[in-house]
Amino acid sequence: GAVVSQHPSWVICKSGTSVKIECRSLDFQATTMFWYRQFPKQSLMLMATSNEGSKATYEQGVEKDKFLINHASLTLSTLTVTSAHPEDSSFYICSASLTSGYGYTFGSGTRLTVV
Amino acid sequence: QKEVEQNSGPLSVPEGAIASLNCTYSDRGSQSFFWYRQYSGKSPELIMFIYSNGDKEDGRFTAQLNKASQYVSLLIRDSQPSDSATYLCAASSGAGSYQLTFGKGTKLSVIP
């Protein structure tokens, strides 16, 4: 149980285009999801907290107009990287808080490469 | 500023030995602590969580928590090459949908 499905697992896009990443909780309802970014050999960096039915809360330094987060239902949150640039190339991972209240379960991650 | 500190490593241990991973946290209000394993290019997977002082054992893994010293550790007995990964320590201020604060991770290499 407590599976989070993330798609796509990898994507290559041209500079200036937008990319949408989906994160679904398959067997539980996730009122809160978190979006992380991880550059090579670095730790997870929290980008934003996504709450169902309300606006996401972004961490300092994360551009909310560039990284659009939508959490329209209890099982789906999306991250759209708008006008992507090569410096946005990274590993993006979503996670959802377990209903047990202990810990997160992570999606499998999306490797984004902007060329 | 809530911080979770880990030695980045790499920590190298021979196969069959005990690997000891350590973590300290700055927020005394932290209540729950988590250990995640992350293989290169993959997302983290939860190994264990602990919220009471003392030891918690699960198979080859033992988590230890000392709230007075603000210290958490993970012991891996009979280490295997497949345990080679980066181990992330995380702290939460409570149960429910609270944010986790992650350490930067310790890279473990188990040498055959």
PDB file of C-alpha atoms in Angstrom:
ATOM      1  CA  GLY A   1       0.000   0.000   0.000  1.00  0.00           C
ATOM      2  CA  ALA A   2       0.825   3.745   0.013  1.00  0.00           C
ATOM      3  CA  VAL A   3       2.030   3.886  -3.566  1.00  0.00           C
ATOM      4  CA  VAL A   4       2.750   7.153  -5.302  1.00  0.00           C
ATOM      5  CA  SER A   5       2.958   6.990  -9.060  1.00  0.00           C
ATOM      6  CA  GLN A   6       4.952   9.676 -10.850  1.00  0.00           C
ATOM      7  CA  HIS A   7       5.056  10.258 -14.594  1.00  0.00           C
ATOM      8  CA  PRO A   8       6.948  10.643 -16.761  1.00  0.00           C
ATOM      9  CA  SER A   9      10.064   8.967 -15.407  1.00  0.00           C
ATOM     10  CA  TRP A  10      12.201  10.969 -17.771  1.00  0.00           C
ATOM     11  CA  VAL A  11      11.666  13.728 -20.282  1.00  0.00           C
ATOM     12  CA  ILE A  12      13.812  15.703 -22.673  1.00  0.00           C
ATOM     13  CA  CYS A  13      12.467  19.021 -23.845  1.00  0.00           C
ATOM     14  CA  LYS A  14      13.645  22.020 -25.775  1.00  0.00           C
ATOM     15  CA  SER A  15      14.533  25.237 -24.045  1.00  0.00           C
ATOM     16  CA  GLY A  16      11.509  27.506 -23.764  1.00  0.00           C
ATOM     17  CA  THR A  17       8.897  24.781 -23.707  1.00  0.00           C
ATOM     18  CA  SER A  18       6.829  23.622 -20.731  1.00  0.00           C
ATOM     19  CA  VAL A  19       6.784  20.227 -19.110  1.00  0.00           C
ATOM     20  CA  LYS A  20       4.118  18.752 -16.844  1.00  0.00           C
ATOM     21  CA  ILE A  21       4.911  16.122 -14.232  1.00  0.00           C
ATOM     22  CA  GLU A  22       2.102  14.151 -12.601  1.00  0.00           C
ATOM     23  CA  CYS A  23       2.061  12.589  -9.184  1.00  0.00           C
ATOM     24  CA  ARG A  24      -0.776  10.275  -8.162  1.00  0.00           C
ATOM     25  CA  SER A  25      -1.469   8.516  -4.896  1.00  0.00           C
ATOM     26  CA  LEU A  26      -2.825   5.151  -6.005  1.00  0.00           C
ATOM     27  CA  ASP A  27      -4.284   3.597  -2.893  1.00  0.00           C
ATOM     28  CA  PHE A  28      -4.704   6.420  -0.454  1.00  0.00           C
ATOM     29  CA  GLN A  29      -5.791  10.017  -0.358  1.00  0.00           C
ATOM     30  CA  ALA A  30      -3.051  12.564  -0.079  1.00  0.00           C
ATOM     31  CA  THR A  31      -4.211  15.897   1.224  1.00  0.00           C
ATOM     32  CA  THR A  32      -0.655  17.123   1.171  1.00  0.00           C
ATOM     33  CA  MET A  33       2.040  16.442  -1.382  1.00  0.00           C
ATOM     34  CA  PHE A  34       5.548  17.770  -1.535  1.00  0.00           C
ATOM     35  CA  TRP A  35       7.702  18.524  -4.545  1.00  0.00           C
ATOM     36  CA  TYR A  36      11.463  18.180  -4.360  1.00  0.00           C
ATOM     37  CA  ARG A  37      14.299  18.846  -6.720  1.00  0.00           C
ATOM     38  CA  GLN A  38      17.625  17.085  -6.552  1.00  0.00           C
ATOM     39  CA  PHE A  39      20.728  18.048  -8.473  1.00  0.00           C
ATOM     40  CA  PRO A  40      23.456  15.447  -9.018  1.00  0.00           C
ATOM     41  CA  LYS A  41      25.206  14.395  -5.820  1.00  0.00           C
ATOM     42  CA  GLN A  42      23.162  16.831  -3.765  1.00  0.00           C
ATOM     43  CA  SER A  43      20.398  16.338  -1.261  1.00  0.00           C
ATOM     44  CA  LEU A  44      16.686  16.785  -1.724  1.00  0.00           C
ATOM     45  CA  MET A  45      15.586  20.383  -1.899  1.00  0.00           C
ATOM     46  CA  LEU A  46      11.979  21.065  -1.016  1.00  0.00           C
ATOM     47  CA  MET A  47      10.396  23.259  -3.670  1.00  0.00           C
ATOM     48  CA  ALA A  48       6.811  23.513  -2.508  1.00  0.00           C
ATOM     49  CA  THR A  49       4.074  21.997  -0.420  1.00  0.00           C
ATOM     50  CA  SER A  50       0.898  21.222  -2.296  1.00  0.00           C
ATOM     51  CA  ASN A  51      -2.421  21.114  -0.474  1.00  0.00           C
ATOM     52  CA  GLU A  52      -5.543  19.784  -2.120  1.00  0.00           C
ATOM     53  CA  GLY A  53      -7.899  22.555  -3.106  1.00  0.00           C
ATOM     54  CA  SER A  54      -5.643  25.434  -2.175  1.00  0.00           C
ATOM     55  CA  LYS A  55      -2.606  27.270  -3.449  1.00  0.00           C
ATOM     56  CA  ALA A  56       0.767  25.674  -3.030  1.00  0.00           C
ATOM     57  CA  THR A  57       3.261  27.039  -0.555  1.00  0.00           C
ATOM     58  CA  TYR A  58       6.605  27.664  -2.173  1.00  0.00           C
ATOM     59  CA  GLU A  59       9.978  27.634  -0.486  1.00  0.00           C
ATOM     60  CA  GLN A  60      12.085  30.730  -0.538  1.00  0.00           C
ATOM     61  CA  GLY A  61      13.848  31.188  -3.841  1.00  0.00           C
ATOM     62  CA  VAL A  62      11.462  29.006  -5.839  1.00  0.00           C
ATOM     63  CA  GLU A  63       9.639  30.936  -8.549  1.00  0.00           C
ATOM     64  CA  LYS A  64       5.948  30.160  -8.278  1.00  0.00           C
ATOM     65  CA  ASP A  65       5.256  31.493 -11.760  1.00  0.00           C
ATOM     66  CA  LYS A  66       7.836  29.166 -13.227  1.00  0.00           C
ATOM     67  CA  PHE A  67       6.961  26.056 -11.267  1.00  0.00           C
ATOM     68  CA  LEU A  68       3.184  25.793 -11.377  1.00  0.00           C
ATOM     69  CA  ILE A  69       1.669  23.351  -8.943  1.00  0.00           C
ATOM     70  CA  ASN A  70      -1.903  22.155  -9.067  1.00  0.00           C
ATOM     71  CA  HIS A  71      -3.464  19.818  -6.526  1.00  0.00           C
ATOM     72  CA  ALA A  72      -7.009  19.601  -7.758  1.00  0.00           C
ATOM     73  CA  SER A  73      -7.925  16.284  -6.182  1.00  0.00           C
ATOM     74  CA  LEU A  74      -6.940  14.116  -3.240  1.00  0.00           C
ATOM     75  CA  THR A  75      -5.047  11.773  -5.526  1.00  0.00           C
ATOM     76  CA  LEU A  76      -3.359  14.024  -8.080  1.00  0.00           C
ATOM     77  CA  SER A  77      -0.822  16.812  -7.926  1.00  0.00           C
ATOM     78  CA  THR A  78       0.966  18.226 -10.951  1.00  0.00           C
ATOM     79  CA  LEU A  79       4.106  20.285 -11.368  1.00  0.00           C
ATOM     80  CA  THR A  80       4.519  22.249 -14.583  1.00  0.00           C
ATOM     81  CA  VAL A  81       7.912  23.665 -15.383  1.00  0.00           C
ATOM     82  CA  THR A  82       7.178  26.616 -17.629  1.00  0.00           C
ATOM     83  CA  SER A  83       9.603  28.062 -20.153  1.00  0.00           C
ATOM     84  CA  ALA A  84      12.187  25.499 -19.180  1.00  0.00           C
ATOM     85  CA  HIS A  85      15.870  26.317 -19.433  1.00  0.00           C
ATOM     86  CA  PRO A  86      18.931  24.064 -19.222  1.00  0.00           C
ATOM     87  CA  GLU A  87      19.493  25.096 -15.605  1.00  0.00           C
ATOM     88  CA  ASP A  88      16.110  23.532 -14.777  1.00  0.00           C
ATOM     89  CA  SER A  89      17.497  20.134 -15.704  1.00  0.00           C
ATOM     90  CA  SER A  90      17.247  18.091 -12.550  1.00  0.00           C
ATOM     91  CA  PHE A  91      15.596  15.141 -10.842  1.00  0.00           C
ATOM     92  CA  TYR A  92      12.131  16.109  -9.645  1.00  0.00           C
ATOM     93  CA  ILE A  93      10.480  13.965  -6.991  1.00  0.00           C
ATOM     94  CA  CYS A  94       7.044  14.183  -5.446  1.00  0.00           C
ATOM     95  CA  SER A  95       6.045  12.719  -2.142  1.00  0.00           C
ATOM     96  CA  ALA A  96       2.881  12.334  -0.141  1.00  0.00           C
ATOM     97  CA  SER A  97       2.379  12.207   3.563  1.00  0.00           C
ATOM     98  CA  LEU A  98       1.249   8.786   4.686  1.00  0.00           C
ATOM     99  CA  THR A  99      -2.164   8.663   6.289  1.00  0.00           C
ATOM    100  CA  SER A 100      -0.573   6.913   9.235  1.00  0.00           C
ATOM    101  CA  GLY A 101       1.181  10.179   9.841  1.00  0.00           C
ATOM    102  CA  TYR A 102       4.596   8.647   9.798  1.00  0.00           C
ATOM    103  CA  GLY A 103       6.873   9.570   7.007  1.00  0.00           C
ATOM    104  CA  TYR A 104       6.430  10.111   3.362  1.00  0.00           C
ATOM    105  CA  THR A 105       6.220   7.844   0.406  1.00  0.00           C
ATOM    106  CA  PHE A 106       7.998   9.085  -2.662  1.00  0.00           C
ATOM    107  CA  GLY A 107       7.198   8.895  -6.322  1.00  0.00           C
ATOM    108  CA  SER A 108       9.788   7.313  -8.576  1.00  0.00           C
ATOM    109  CA  GLY A 109      11.038  10.699  -9.757  1.00  0.00           C
ATOM    110  CA  THR A 110      11.271  12.465 -13.094  1.00  0.00           C
ATOM    111  CA  ARG A 111      14.576  13.138 -14.763  1.00  0.00           C
ATOM    112  CA  LEU A 112      14.179  16.373 -16.714  1.00  0.00           C
ATOM    113  CA  THR A 113      16.740  17.342 -19.316  1.00  0.00           C
ATOM    114  CA  VAL A 114      16.340  20.668 -21.074  1.00  0.00           C
ATOM    115  CA  VAL A 115      18.359  21.039 -24.266  1.00  0.00           C
TER     116      VAL A 115
ATOM    117  CA  GLN B   1      16.230  27.269  11.229  1.00  0.00           C
ATOM    118  CA  LYS B   2      15.626  23.553  11.499  1.00  0.00           C
ATOM    119  CA  GLU B   3      18.658  21.565  10.502  1.00  0.00           C
ATOM    120  CA  VAL B   4      19.508  17.910  10.213  1.00  0.00           C
ATOM    121  CA  GLU B   5      23.186  17.142   9.970  1.00  0.00           C
ATOM    122  CA  GLN B   6      24.813  14.044   8.578  1.00  0.00           C
ATOM    123  CA  ASN B   7      28.358  13.146   7.706  1.00  0.00           C
ATOM    124  CA  SER B   8      28.424  13.037   3.921  1.00  0.00           C
ATOM    125  CA  GLY B   9      30.879  10.157   3.864  1.00  0.00           C
ATOM    126  CA  PRO B  10      31.607   8.097   1.973  1.00  0.00           C
ATOM    127  CA  LEU B  11      31.484   5.487   4.683  1.00  0.00           C
ATOM    128  CA  SER B  12      33.107   2.266   3.597  1.00  0.00           C
ATOM    129  CA  VAL B  13      32.582  -0.996   5.454  1.00  0.00           C
ATOM    130  CA  PRO B  14      33.469  -4.570   4.504  1.00  0.00           C
ATOM    131  CA  GLU B  15      30.724  -7.016   3.671  1.00  0.00           C
ATOM    132  CA  GLY B  16      29.301  -8.606   6.797  1.00  0.00           C
ATOM    133  CA  ALA B  17      30.330  -5.751   9.084  1.00  0.00           C
ATOM    134  CA  ILE B  18      28.090  -3.344  10.967  1.00  0.00           C
ATOM    135  CA  ALA B  19      27.546   0.026   9.315  1.00  0.00           C
ATOM    136  CA  SER B  20      26.789   2.892  11.666  1.00  0.00           C
ATOM    137  CA  LEU B  21      25.152   6.013  10.305  1.00  0.00           C
ATOM    138  CA  ASN B  22      24.693   9.072  12.466  1.00  0.00           C
ATOM    139  CA  CYS B  23      22.492  12.124  12.410  1.00  0.00           C
ATOM    140  CA  THR B  24      21.938  15.143  14.657  1.00  0.00           C
ATOM    141  CA  TYR B  25      19.078  17.596  14.579  1.00  0.00           C
ATOM    142  CA  SER B  26      18.711  21.133  15.820  1.00  0.00           C
ATOM    143  CA  ASP B  27      14.978  21.434  16.506  1.00  0.00           C
ATOM    144  CA  ARG B  28      14.118  20.139  19.963  1.00  0.00           C
ATOM    145  CA  GLY B  29      10.478  20.117  18.915  1.00  0.00           C
ATOM    146  CA  SER B  30      11.150  17.319  16.434  1.00  0.00           C
ATOM    147  CA  GLN B  31       9.170  14.260  17.374  1.00  0.00           C
ATOM    148  CA  SER B  32       9.577  11.699  14.624  1.00  0.00           C
ATOM    149  CA  PHE B  33      12.653  10.613  12.764  1.00  0.00           C
ATOM    150  CA  PHE B  34      13.068   8.716   9.558  1.00  0.00           C
ATOM    151  CA  TRP B  35      15.739   6.899   7.669  1.00  0.00           C
ATOM    152  CA  TYR B  36      15.509   6.694   3.902  1.00  0.00           C
ATOM    153  CA  ARG B  37      17.725   4.837   1.479  1.00  0.00           C
ATOM    154  CA  GLN B  38      18.367   6.313  -1.943  1.00  0.00           C
ATOM    155  CA  TYR B  39      20.100   4.455  -4.711  1.00  0.00           C
ATOM    156  CA  SER B  40      21.793   6.521  -7.379  1.00  0.00           C
ATOM    157  CA  GLY B  41      19.248   7.887  -9.845  1.00  0.00           C
ATOM    158  CA  LYS B  42      16.307   6.613  -7.812  1.00  0.00           C
ATOM    159  CA  SER B  43      13.928   8.222  -5.367  1.00  0.00           C
ATOM    160  CA  PRO B  44      14.228   7.649  -1.607  1.00  0.00           C
ATOM    161  CA  GLU B  45      12.563   4.677   0.044  1.00  0.00           C
ATOM    162  CA  LEU B  46      11.616   4.549   3.704  1.00  0.00           C
ATOM    163  CA  ILE B  47      13.600   2.102   5.805  1.00  0.00           C
ATOM    164  CA  MET B  48      12.488   2.923   9.323  1.00  0.00           C
ATOM    165  CA  PHE B  49      10.994   5.565  11.518  1.00  0.00           C
ATOM    166  CA  ILE B  50      11.389   6.087  15.248  1.00  0.00           C
ATOM    167  CA  TYR B  51       9.761   8.440  17.691  1.00  0.00           C
ATOM    168  CA  SER B  52      10.597   7.030  21.146  1.00  0.00           C
ATOM    169  CA  ASN B  53      13.932   7.170  22.892  1.00  0.00           C
ATOM    170  CA  GLY B  54      15.846   3.950  22.647  1.00  0.00           C
ATOM    171  CA  ASP B  55      16.279   1.325  19.994  1.00  0.00           C
ATOM    172  CA  LYS B  56      13.945   0.033  17.328  1.00  0.00           C
ATOM    173  CA  GLU B  57      14.877  -3.063  15.398  1.00  0.00           C
ATOM    174  CA  ASP B  58      13.627  -4.272  12.032  1.00  0.00           C
ATOM    175  CA  GLY B  59      15.540  -7.148  10.526  1.00  0.00           C
ATOM    176  CA  ARG B  60      19.132  -6.106   9.954  1.00  0.00           C
ATOM    177  CA  PHE B  61      18.347  -2.485  10.727  1.00  0.00           C
ATOM    178  CA  THR B  62      18.307  -0.832  14.142  1.00  0.00           C
ATOM    179  CA  ALA B  63      17.379   2.800  14.640  1.00  0.00           C
ATOM    180  CA  GLN B  64      18.479   4.536  17.807  1.00  0.00           C
ATOM    181  CA  LEU B  65      17.101   7.788  19.177  1.00  0.00           C
ATOM    182  CA  ASN B  66      18.427   9.963  21.970  1.00  0.00           C
ATOM    183  CA  LYS B  67      16.284  13.071  22.279  1.00  0.00           C
ATOM    184  CA  ALA B  68      18.382  14.547  25.079  1.00  0.00           C
ATOM    185  CA  SER B  69      21.416  14.530  22.805  1.00  0.00           C
ATOM    186  CA  GLN B  70      19.328  15.241  19.691  1.00  0.00           C
ATOM    187  CA  TYR B  71      20.927  12.279  18.028  1.00  0.00           C
ATOM    188  CA  VAL B  72      19.614   9.569  15.748  1.00  0.00           C
ATOM    189  CA  SER B  73      21.506   6.664  14.323  1.00  0.00           C
ATOM    190  CA  LEU B  74      20.977   3.719  12.024  1.00  0.00           C
ATOM    191  CA  LEU B  75      22.872   0.482  12.396  1.00  0.00           C
ATOM    192  CA  ILE B  76      22.979  -2.003   9.559  1.00  0.00           C
ATOM    193  CA  ARG B  77      24.115  -5.448  10.614  1.00  0.00           C
ATOM    194  CA  ASP B  78      25.656  -7.977   8.256  1.00  0.00           C
ATOM    195  CA  SER B  79      26.106  -5.282   5.621  1.00  0.00           C
ATOM    196  CA  GLN B  80      25.668  -6.396   2.032  1.00  0.00           C
ATOM    197  CA  PRO B  81      26.898  -4.807  -1.199  1.00  0.00           C
ATOM    198  CA  SER B  82      23.240  -4.154  -2.009  1.00  0.00           C
ATOM    199  CA  ASP B  83      23.137  -1.820   1.001  1.00  0.00           C
ATOM    200  CA  SER B  84      25.482   0.534  -0.837  1.00  0.00           C
ATOM    201  CA  ALA B  85      23.446   3.706  -1.227  1.00  0.00           C
ATOM    202  CA  THR B  86      22.966   7.153   0.221  1.00  0.00           C
ATOM    203  CA  TYR B  87      21.093   7.164   3.519  1.00  0.00           C
ATOM    204  CA  LEU B  88      18.981  10.186   4.337  1.00  0.00           C
ATOM    205  CA  CYS B  89      17.987  11.120   7.859  1.00  0.00           C
ATOM    206  CA  ALA B  90      14.851  13.218   8.273  1.00  0.00           C
ATOM    207  CA  ALA B  91      13.038  14.840  11.174  1.00  0.00           C
ATOM    208  CA  SER B  92       9.411  15.820  11.530  1.00  0.00           C
ATOM    209  CA  SER B  93       7.775  18.097  14.037  1.00  0.00           C
ATOM    210  CA  GLY B  94       4.871  15.719  14.429  1.00  0.00           C
ATOM    211  CA  ALA B  95       2.550  13.193  12.944  1.00  0.00           C
ATOM    212  CA  GLY B  96       0.302  14.075  10.079  1.00  0.00           C
ATOM    213  CA  SER B  97       1.108  16.171   7.075  1.00  0.00           C
ATOM    214  CA  TYR B  98       4.083  17.929   8.574  1.00  0.00           C
ATOM    215  CA  GLN B  99       7.142  18.746   6.568  1.00  0.00           C
ATOM    216  CA  LEU B 100      10.192  16.599   6.881  1.00  0.00           C
ATOM    217  CA  THR B 101      13.570  18.239   7.182  1.00  0.00           C
ATOM    218  CA  PHE B 102      16.168  16.117   5.428  1.00  0.00           C
ATOM    219  CA  GLY B 103      19.851  15.824   6.045  1.00  0.00           C
ATOM    220  CA  LYS B 104      22.192  15.833   3.069  1.00  0.00           C
ATOM    221  CA  GLY B 105      22.717  12.108   3.320  1.00  0.00           C
ATOM    222  CA  THR B 106      25.583   9.744   4.019  1.00  0.00           C
ATOM    223  CA  LYS B 107      26.941   7.658   1.185  1.00  0.00           C
ATOM    224  CA  LEU B 108      27.601   4.083   2.264  1.00  0.00           C
ATOM    225  CA  SER B 109      29.779   1.690   0.320  1.00  0.00           C
ATOM    226  CA  VAL B 110      29.851  -1.957   1.323  1.00  0.00           C
ATOM    227  CA  ILE B 111      32.978  -3.585  -0.015  1.00  0.00           C
ATOM    228  CA  PRO B 112      32.644  -7.263  -1.066  1.00  0.00           C
TER     229      PRO B 112
END
